[in-house]
PDB file of C-alpha atoms and ligand atoms in Angstrom:
ATOM      1  CA  MET A  50     -44.754 -40.143 208.073  1.00  0.00           C
ATOM      2  CA  LYS A  51     -43.276 -43.244 206.436  1.00  0.00           C
ATOM      3  CA  LYS A  52     -39.960 -43.083 204.595  1.00  0.00           C
ATOM      4  CA  LYS A  53     -41.562 -43.691 201.222  1.00  0.00           C
ATOM      5  CA  GLN A  54     -44.105 -40.918 201.780  1.00  0.00           C
ATOM      6  CA  LEU A  55     -41.293 -38.577 202.762  1.00  0.00           C
ATOM      7  CA  GLU A  56     -39.417 -39.487 199.597  1.00  0.00           C
ATOM      8  CA  ILE A  57     -42.456 -38.807 197.428  1.00  0.00           C
ATOM      9  CA  GLN A  58     -42.989 -35.403 199.008  1.00  0.00           C
ATOM     10  CA  LEU A  59     -39.325 -34.484 198.583  1.00  0.00           C
ATOM     11  CA  GLU A  60     -39.398 -35.642 194.981  1.00  0.00           C
ATOM     12  CA  SER A  61     -41.824 -32.838 194.228  1.00  0.00           C
ATOM     13  CA  LEU A  62     -39.396 -30.077 195.213  1.00  0.00           C
ATOM     14  CA  GLU A  63     -37.699 -27.800 192.708  1.00  0.00           C
ATOM     15  CA  SER A  64     -33.918 -27.921 192.367  1.00  0.00           C
ATOM     16  CA  PHE A  65     -31.410 -25.110 191.631  1.00  0.00           C
ATOM     17  CA  PRO A  66     -32.773 -22.733 188.990  1.00  0.00           C
ATOM     18  CA  SER A  67     -29.246 -21.843 187.779  1.00  0.00           C
ATOM     19  CA  PRO A  68     -26.605 -23.862 189.616  1.00  0.00           C
ATOM     20  CA  VAL A  69     -23.340 -22.034 190.378  1.00  0.00           C
ATOM     21  CA  PRO A  70     -20.433 -24.466 189.782  1.00  0.00           C
ATOM     22  CA  GLU A  71     -18.085 -22.680 192.217  1.00  0.00           C
ATOM     23  CA  LEU A  72     -20.625 -23.260 195.005  1.00  0.00           C
ATOM     24  CA  GLU A  73     -20.978 -26.925 193.975  1.00  0.00           C
ATOM     25  CA  GLN A  74     -24.706 -26.622 193.889  1.00  0.00           C
ATOM     26  CA  TYR A  75     -26.411 -29.928 193.353  1.00  0.00           C
ATOM     27  CA  SER A  76     -29.393 -31.188 195.243  1.00  0.00           C
ATOM     28  CA  THR A  77     -29.362 -34.329 197.292  1.00  0.00           C
ATOM     29  CA  PRO A  78     -31.617 -36.783 195.417  1.00  0.00           C
ATOM     30  CA  ALA A  79     -34.942 -37.348 197.193  1.00  0.00           C
ATOM     31  CA  PRO A  80     -34.341 -41.083 197.962  1.00  0.00           C
ATOM     32  CA  VAL A  81     -30.950 -40.246 199.511  1.00  0.00           C
ATOM     33  CA  ALA A  82     -32.373 -37.328 201.525  1.00  0.00           C
ATOM     34  CA  ALA A  83     -35.222 -39.519 202.790  1.00  0.00           C
ATOM     35  CA  GLU A  84     -32.833 -42.312 203.798  1.00  0.00           C
ATOM     36  CA  MET A  85     -30.474 -39.907 205.587  1.00  0.00           C
ATOM     37  CA  LEU A  86     -33.263 -38.115 207.457  1.00  0.00           C
ATOM     38  CA  TYR A  87     -34.919 -41.356 208.438  1.00  0.00           C
ATOM     39  CA  LEU A  88     -31.693 -42.741 209.902  1.00  0.00           C
ATOM     40  CA  ALA A  89     -31.512 -39.657 212.133  1.00  0.00           C
ATOM     41  CA  HIS A  90     -35.248 -39.731 212.873  1.00  0.00           C
ATOM     42  CA  ILE A  91     -35.364 -43.367 214.082  1.00  0.00           C
ATOM     43  CA  ARG A  92     -32.474 -42.622 216.437  1.00  0.00           C
ATOM     44  CA  GLY A  93     -34.486 -39.753 217.920  1.00  0.00           C
ATOM     45  CA  GLU A  94     -31.905 -37.244 216.695  1.00  0.00           C
ATOM     46  CA  LEU A  95     -34.053 -35.023 214.537  1.00  0.00           C
ATOM     47  CA  ASN A  96     -35.315 -32.397 216.959  1.00  0.00           C
ATOM     48  CA  LYS A  97     -33.374 -29.119 216.935  1.00  0.00           C
ATOM     49  CA  VAL A  98     -31.738 -29.231 213.557  1.00  0.00           C
ATOM     50  CA  CYS A  99     -29.501 -27.018 211.434  1.00  0.00           C
ATOM     51  CA  ASP A 100     -28.914 -27.562 207.707  1.00  0.00           C
ATOM     52  CA  LEU A 101     -25.612 -25.963 206.644  1.00  0.00           C
ATOM     53  CA  GLY A 102     -25.598 -24.970 202.959  1.00  0.00           C
ATOM     54  CA  CYS A 103     -29.253 -25.840 202.499  1.00  0.00           C
ATOM     55  CA  GLY A 104     -29.399 -25.112 198.755  1.00  0.00           C
ATOM     56  CA  THR A 105     -33.009 -25.400 197.681  1.00  0.00           C
ATOM     57  CA  GLY A 106     -33.914 -26.893 201.031  1.00  0.00           C
ATOM     58  CA  ILE A 107     -34.480 -30.612 200.553  1.00  0.00           C
ATOM     59  CA  LEU A 108     -32.798 -31.730 203.818  1.00  0.00           C
ATOM     60  CA  ALA A 109     -34.224 -28.869 205.914  1.00  0.00           C
ATOM     61  CA  ILE A 110     -37.719 -29.347 204.561  1.00  0.00           C
ATOM     62  CA  GLY A 111     -37.566 -33.126 204.992  1.00  0.00           C
ATOM     63  CA  ALA A 112     -36.442 -32.715 208.609  1.00  0.00           C
ATOM     64  CA  ALA A 113     -39.333 -30.313 209.216  1.00  0.00           C
ATOM     65  CA  LEU A 114     -41.764 -32.811 207.689  1.00  0.00           C
ATOM     66  CA  LEU A 115     -40.518 -35.335 210.275  1.00  0.00           C
ATOM     67  CA  GLY A 116     -41.295 -32.858 213.049  1.00  0.00           C
ATOM     68  CA  ALA A 117     -37.955 -31.131 213.610  1.00  0.00           C
ATOM     69  CA  ARG A 118     -37.467 -27.457 214.397  1.00  0.00           C
ATOM     70  CA  VAL A 119     -35.111 -26.354 211.645  1.00  0.00           C
ATOM     71  CA  ILE A 120     -32.799 -23.459 210.872  1.00  0.00           C
ATOM     72  CA  ALA A 121     -31.188 -23.558 207.425  1.00  0.00           C
ATOM     73  CA  ILE A 122     -28.186 -21.518 206.254  1.00  0.00           C
ATOM     74  CA  GLU A 123     -27.342 -20.745 202.617  1.00  0.00           C
ATOM     75  CA  ILE A 124     -24.994 -18.206 201.023  1.00  0.00           C
ATOM     76  CA  ASP A 125     -26.784 -17.944 197.668  1.00  0.00           C
ATOM     77  CA  SER A 126     -29.933 -15.829 197.645  1.00  0.00           C
ATOM     78  CA  LYS A 127     -31.378 -17.437 194.497  1.00  0.00           C
ATOM     79  CA  ALA A 128     -31.139 -20.905 196.041  1.00  0.00           C
ATOM     80  CA  LEU A 129     -32.630 -19.558 199.239  1.00  0.00           C
ATOM     81  CA  ALA A 130     -35.594 -18.031 197.410  1.00  0.00           C
ATOM     82  CA  MET A 131     -36.276 -21.448 195.866  1.00  0.00           C
ATOM     83  CA  ALA A 132     -35.931 -23.112 199.265  1.00  0.00           C
ATOM     84  CA  ARG A 133     -38.542 -20.769 200.741  1.00  0.00           C
ATOM     85  CA  LYS A 134     -40.865 -21.496 197.828  1.00  0.00           C
ATOM     86  CA  ASN A 135     -40.311 -25.261 198.314  1.00  0.00           C
ATOM     87  CA  ALA A 136     -41.117 -25.061 202.034  1.00  0.00           C
ATOM     88  CA  GLU A 137     -44.256 -23.110 201.309  1.00  0.00           C
ATOM     89  CA  LYS A 138     -45.295 -25.705 198.724  1.00  0.00           C
ATOM     90  CA  LEU A 139     -45.116 -28.504 201.305  1.00  0.00           C
ATOM     91  CA  GLY A 140     -46.566 -26.321 204.054  1.00  0.00           C
ATOM     92  CA  VAL A 141     -43.661 -26.506 206.475  1.00  0.00           C
ATOM     93  CA  ASP A 142     -42.044 -23.858 208.590  1.00  0.00           C
ATOM     94  CA  VAL A 143     -38.243 -23.593 208.254  1.00  0.00           C
ATOM     95  CA  ASN A 144     -36.155 -20.668 209.461  1.00  0.00           C
ATOM     96  CA  PHE A 145     -34.089 -19.918 206.330  1.00  0.00           C
ATOM     97  CA  VAL A 146     -31.161 -17.562 206.895  1.00  0.00           C
ATOM     98  CA  ARG A 147     -28.781 -16.114 204.301  1.00  0.00           C
ATOM     99  CA  GLY A 148     -25.212 -16.384 205.485  1.00  0.00           C
ATOM    100  CA  ASP A 149     -21.753 -17.887 205.157  1.00  0.00           C
ATOM    101  CA  VAL A 150     -21.315 -21.036 207.241  1.00  0.00           C
ATOM    102  CA  ALA A 151     -17.823 -19.872 208.144  1.00  0.00           C
ATOM    103  CA  SER A 152     -18.996 -16.781 209.977  1.00  0.00           C
ATOM    104  CA  ILE A 153     -22.610 -17.296 211.033  1.00  0.00           C
ATOM    105  CA  GLU A 154     -23.460 -17.617 214.752  1.00  0.00           C
ATOM    106  CA  ILE A 155     -26.015 -20.286 215.643  1.00  0.00           C
ATOM    107  CA  LYS A 156     -27.096 -21.560 219.066  1.00  0.00           C
ATOM    108  CA  GLY A 157     -29.411 -24.196 220.505  1.00  0.00           C
ATOM    109  CA  ILE A 158     -28.775 -26.880 217.900  1.00  0.00           C
ATOM    110  CA  GLU A 159     -28.692 -30.610 218.626  1.00  0.00           C
ATOM    111  CA  THR A 160     -28.087 -32.034 215.156  1.00  0.00           C
ATOM    112  CA  VAL A 161     -26.544 -30.749 211.931  1.00  0.00           C
ATOM    113  CA  ILE A 162     -27.615 -32.342 208.669  1.00  0.00           C
ATOM    114  CA  MET A 163     -25.659 -31.315 205.610  1.00  0.00           C
ATOM    115  CA  ASN A 164     -24.467 -32.191 202.158  1.00  0.00           C
ATOM    116  CA  PRO A 165     -21.500 -29.802 201.865  1.00  0.00           C
ATOM    117  CA  PRO A 166     -19.432 -28.965 198.770  1.00  0.00           C
ATOM    118  CA  PHE A 167     -16.899 -31.765 198.243  1.00  0.00           C
ATOM    119  CA  GLY A 168     -14.166 -29.477 196.964  1.00  0.00           C
ATOM    120  CA  ALA A 169     -14.336 -30.958 193.462  1.00  0.00           C
ATOM    121  CA  GLN A 170     -14.043 -27.480 191.958  1.00  0.00           C
ATOM    122  CA  LYS A 171     -10.707 -25.716 192.537  1.00  0.00           C
ATOM    123  CA  SER A 172     -12.492 -22.495 193.497  1.00  0.00           C
ATOM    124  CA  SER A 173     -14.854 -24.211 195.944  1.00  0.00           C
ATOM    125  CA  VAL A 174     -14.444 -23.755 199.689  1.00  0.00           C
ATOM    126  CA  GLY A 175     -14.838 -27.519 200.115  1.00  0.00           C
ATOM    127  CA  ASP A 176     -16.178 -29.255 203.204  1.00  0.00           C
ATOM    128  CA  ARG A 177     -13.769 -27.885 205.851  1.00  0.00           C
ATOM    129  CA  PRO A 178     -15.659 -24.732 206.895  1.00  0.00           C
ATOM    130  CA  PHE A 179     -18.823 -26.854 207.063  1.00  0.00           C
ATOM    131  CA  LEU A 180     -17.272 -29.515 209.307  1.00  0.00           C
ATOM    132  CA  ASN A 181     -15.675 -26.793 211.410  1.00  0.00           C
ATOM    133  CA  LYS A 182     -18.960 -25.041 212.026  1.00  0.00           C
ATOM    134  CA  ALA A 183     -20.893 -28.275 212.522  1.00  0.00           C
ATOM    135  CA  ILE A 184     -18.655 -29.533 215.358  1.00  0.00           C
ATOM    136  CA  LYS A 185     -18.856 -26.113 217.031  1.00  0.00           C
ATOM    137  CA  ILE A 186     -22.637 -25.894 217.103  1.00  0.00           C
ATOM    138  CA  ALA A 187     -23.955 -29.481 217.366  1.00  0.00           C
ATOM    139  CA  LYS A 188     -23.408 -32.762 219.174  1.00  0.00           C
ATOM    140  CA  ILE A 189     -24.549 -34.929 216.287  1.00  0.00           C
ATOM    141  CA  ILE A 190     -23.766 -34.438 212.599  1.00  0.00           C
ATOM    142  CA  TYR A 191     -25.095 -36.311 209.578  1.00  0.00           C
ATOM    143  CA  THR A 192     -22.995 -35.380 206.604  1.00  0.00           C
ATOM    144  CA  ILE A 193     -22.243 -36.613 203.085  1.00  0.00           C
ATOM    145  CA  HIS A 194     -18.717 -36.807 201.678  1.00  0.00           C
ATOM    146  CA  ASN A 195     -16.656 -38.280 198.885  1.00  0.00           C
ATOM    147  CA  VAL A 196     -15.889 -41.958 199.165  1.00  0.00           C
ATOM    148  CA  GLY A 197     -12.445 -42.241 200.749  1.00  0.00           C
ATOM    149  CA  SER A 198     -12.785 -39.238 203.065  1.00  0.00           C
ATOM    150  CA  GLU A 199     -12.994 -41.231 206.289  1.00  0.00           C
ATOM    151  CA  SER A 200      -9.420 -40.768 207.557  1.00  0.00           C
ATOM    152  CA  PHE A 201      -9.461 -37.070 206.698  1.00  0.00           C
ATOM    153  CA  ILE A 202     -12.762 -36.542 208.518  1.00  0.00           C
ATOM    154  CA  LYS A 203     -11.617 -38.512 211.582  1.00  0.00           C
ATOM    155  CA  GLU A 204      -8.492 -36.417 211.883  1.00  0.00           C
ATOM    156  CA  PHE A 205     -10.319 -33.136 211.168  1.00  0.00           C
ATOM    157  CA  VAL A 206     -13.069 -33.544 213.780  1.00  0.00           C
ATOM    158  CA  LYS A 207     -10.955 -35.126 216.539  1.00  0.00           C
ATOM    159  CA  PRO A 208     -11.880 -36.015 219.298  1.00  0.00           C
ATOM    160  CA  CYS A 209     -15.435 -36.500 217.912  1.00  0.00           C
ATOM    161  CA  GLN A 210     -16.412 -40.077 216.965  1.00  0.00           C
ATOM    162  CA  VAL A 211     -16.940 -40.791 213.272  1.00  0.00           C
ATOM    163  CA  GLU A 212     -18.994 -43.619 211.805  1.00  0.00           C
ATOM    164  CA  MET A 213     -19.665 -44.270 208.122  1.00  0.00           C
ATOM    165  CA  ILE A 214     -23.270 -45.442 208.159  1.00  0.00           C
ATOM    166  CA  TYR A 215     -24.459 -45.655 204.571  1.00  0.00           C
ATOM    167  CA  ARG A 216     -22.890 -45.863 201.109  1.00  0.00           C
ATOM    168  CA  ILE A 217     -25.036 -43.816 198.796  1.00  0.00           C
ATOM    169  CA  PRO A 218     -25.478 -44.491 195.091  1.00  0.00           C
ATOM    170  CA  ILE A 219     -26.040 -41.116 193.415  1.00  0.00           C
ATOM    171  CA  SER A 220     -26.965 -40.643 189.782  1.00  0.00           C
ATOM    172  CA  LEU A 221     -26.414 -37.079 188.744  1.00  0.00           C
ATOM    173  CA  LYS A 222     -28.274 -35.848 185.755  1.00  0.00           C
ATOM    174  CA  ARG A 223     -26.296 -33.547 183.523  1.00  0.00           C
ATOM    175  CA  CYS A 224     -26.457 -30.237 185.349  1.00  0.00           C
ATOM    176  CA  PHE A 225     -23.159 -28.495 184.617  1.00  0.00           C
ATOM    177  CA  GLN A 226     -21.481 -27.986 181.252  1.00  0.00           C
ATOM    178  CA  PHE A 227     -18.289 -29.688 182.305  1.00  0.00           C
ATOM    179  CA  HIS A 228     -20.130 -32.954 182.800  1.00  0.00           C
ATOM    180  CA  SER A 229     -19.469 -34.830 179.615  1.00  0.00           C
ATOM    181  CA  LYS A 230     -22.007 -37.610 180.051  1.00  0.00           C
ATOM    182  CA  ASP A 231     -25.713 -37.043 180.487  1.00  0.00           C
ATOM    183  CA  LEU A 232     -25.928 -39.294 183.460  1.00  0.00           C
ATOM    184  CA  LYS A 233     -23.080 -39.635 185.896  1.00  0.00           C
ATOM    185  CA  ILE A 234     -23.203 -42.410 188.463  1.00  0.00           C
ATOM    186  CA  MET A 235     -21.183 -41.831 191.543  1.00  0.00           C
ATOM    187  CA  GLN A 236     -21.058 -42.900 195.159  1.00  0.00           C
ATOM    188  CA  ALA A 237     -20.796 -40.945 198.338  1.00  0.00           C
ATOM    189  CA  ASP A 238     -20.710 -41.852 202.013  1.00  0.00           C
ATOM    190  CA  LEU A 239     -23.026 -40.758 204.785  1.00  0.00           C
ATOM    191  CA  TYR A 240     -21.256 -40.198 208.085  1.00  0.00           C
ATOM    192  CA  ARG A 241     -22.631 -39.806 211.568  1.00  0.00           C
ATOM    193  CA  ILE A 242     -20.347 -37.793 213.797  1.00  0.00           C
ATOM    194  CA  VAL A 243     -20.860 -37.581 217.553  1.00  0.00           C
ATOM    195  CA  CYS A 244     -19.155 -34.981 219.720  1.00  0.00           C
ATOM    196  CA  ASP A 245     -19.420 -34.955 223.523  1.00  0.00           C
TER     197      ASP A 245
HETATM  198  N1  SAH B 412     -27.969 -29.103 201.135  1.00  0.00           N
HETATM  199  C1  SAH B 412     -28.479 -28.987 199.766  1.00  0.00           C
HETATM  200  C2  SAH B 412     -27.460 -28.374 198.795  1.00  0.00           C
HETATM  201  C3  SAH B 412     -26.140 -29.090 198.688  1.00  0.00           C
HETATM  202  S1  SAH B 412     -25.015 -28.256 197.573  1.00  0.00           S
HETATM  203  C4  SAH B 412     -28.966 -30.348 199.343  1.00  0.00           C
HETATM  204  O1  SAH B 412     -28.672 -31.297 200.044  1.00  0.00           O
HETATM  205  O2  SAH B 412     -29.619 -30.484 198.299  1.00  0.00           O
HETATM  206  C5  SAH B 412     -24.033 -27.282 198.707  1.00  0.00           C
HETATM  207  C6  SAH B 412     -24.671 -25.960 199.077  1.00  0.00           C
HETATM  208  O3  SAH B 412     -23.779 -25.214 199.902  1.00  0.00           O
HETATM  209  C7  SAH B 412     -24.982 -25.040 197.880  1.00  0.00           C
HETATM  210  O4  SAH B 412     -26.317 -24.651 197.905  1.00  0.00           O
HETATM  211  C8  SAH B 412     -24.039 -23.850 198.063  1.00  0.00           C
HETATM  212  O5  SAH B 412     -24.572 -22.623 197.563  1.00  0.00           O
HETATM  213  C9  SAH B 412     -23.869 -23.838 199.567  1.00  0.00           C
HETATM  214  N2  SAH B 412     -22.665 -23.162 200.019  1.00  0.00           N
HETATM  215  C10 SAH B 412     -21.409 -23.232 199.472  1.00  0.00           C
HETATM  216  N3  SAH B 412     -20.547 -22.486 200.187  1.00  0.00           N
HETATM  217  C11 SAH B 412     -21.266 -21.953 201.231  1.00  0.00           C
HETATM  218  C12 SAH B 412     -20.906 -21.132 202.345  1.00  0.00           C
HETATM  219  N4  SAH B 412     -19.666 -20.702 202.516  1.00  0.00           N
HETATM  220  N5  SAH B 412     -21.892 -20.780 203.230  1.00  0.00           N
HETATM  221  C13 SAH B 412     -23.158 -21.217 203.050  1.00  0.00           C
HETATM  222  N6  SAH B 412     -23.549 -22.007 202.028  1.00  0.00           N
HETATM  223  C14 SAH B 412     -22.607 -22.379 201.116  1.00  0.00           C
END
């Protein structure tokens, strides 16, 4: 499947029915998800994949569309129900599991793909438990973080290698009440982390 076709398919997925601010629930936009997945796919790194905090499933489903075997973890049952519906809609098989990334046990994974909470909300767990789990279960991690996180990530995942591979323009439609503007433009960075 070409990148553009992937993007079009992912564009058709439903997002969070009622986003929970504390869980920092926002979906990765389809063009960003397609770009991220394709970067992993062309490197041959999209085979045995885990999506940590899968939300409504865009990354997990996209990986499955590109031929990966995928397990996807999410704490929120409403989001997970939507993710299952989304996978069914596109006719892909993803193993969706309800659980907390901090405590779940997963084996046999090559690559983690994730867009974790950034820690923008005081009550949010932030990205640490996600990075922690990712480096325990996988050799390769594709993950999205706030611009300016590079030195923190490098220190946190030591001795894994960290590479910022893509600066992502993200336009967020108004989805939470505390967003004052209707359209918020922001940037984030896609990192590829490799652990031996
Ligand atoms: N990966 C999705 C969603 C990103 S938003 C996408 O790219 O569109 C971050 C997701 O992490 C939310 O769905 C949130 O519910 C989930 N989450 C937050 N804390 C979690 C935890 N401790 N364990 C599992 N999932 C969690």
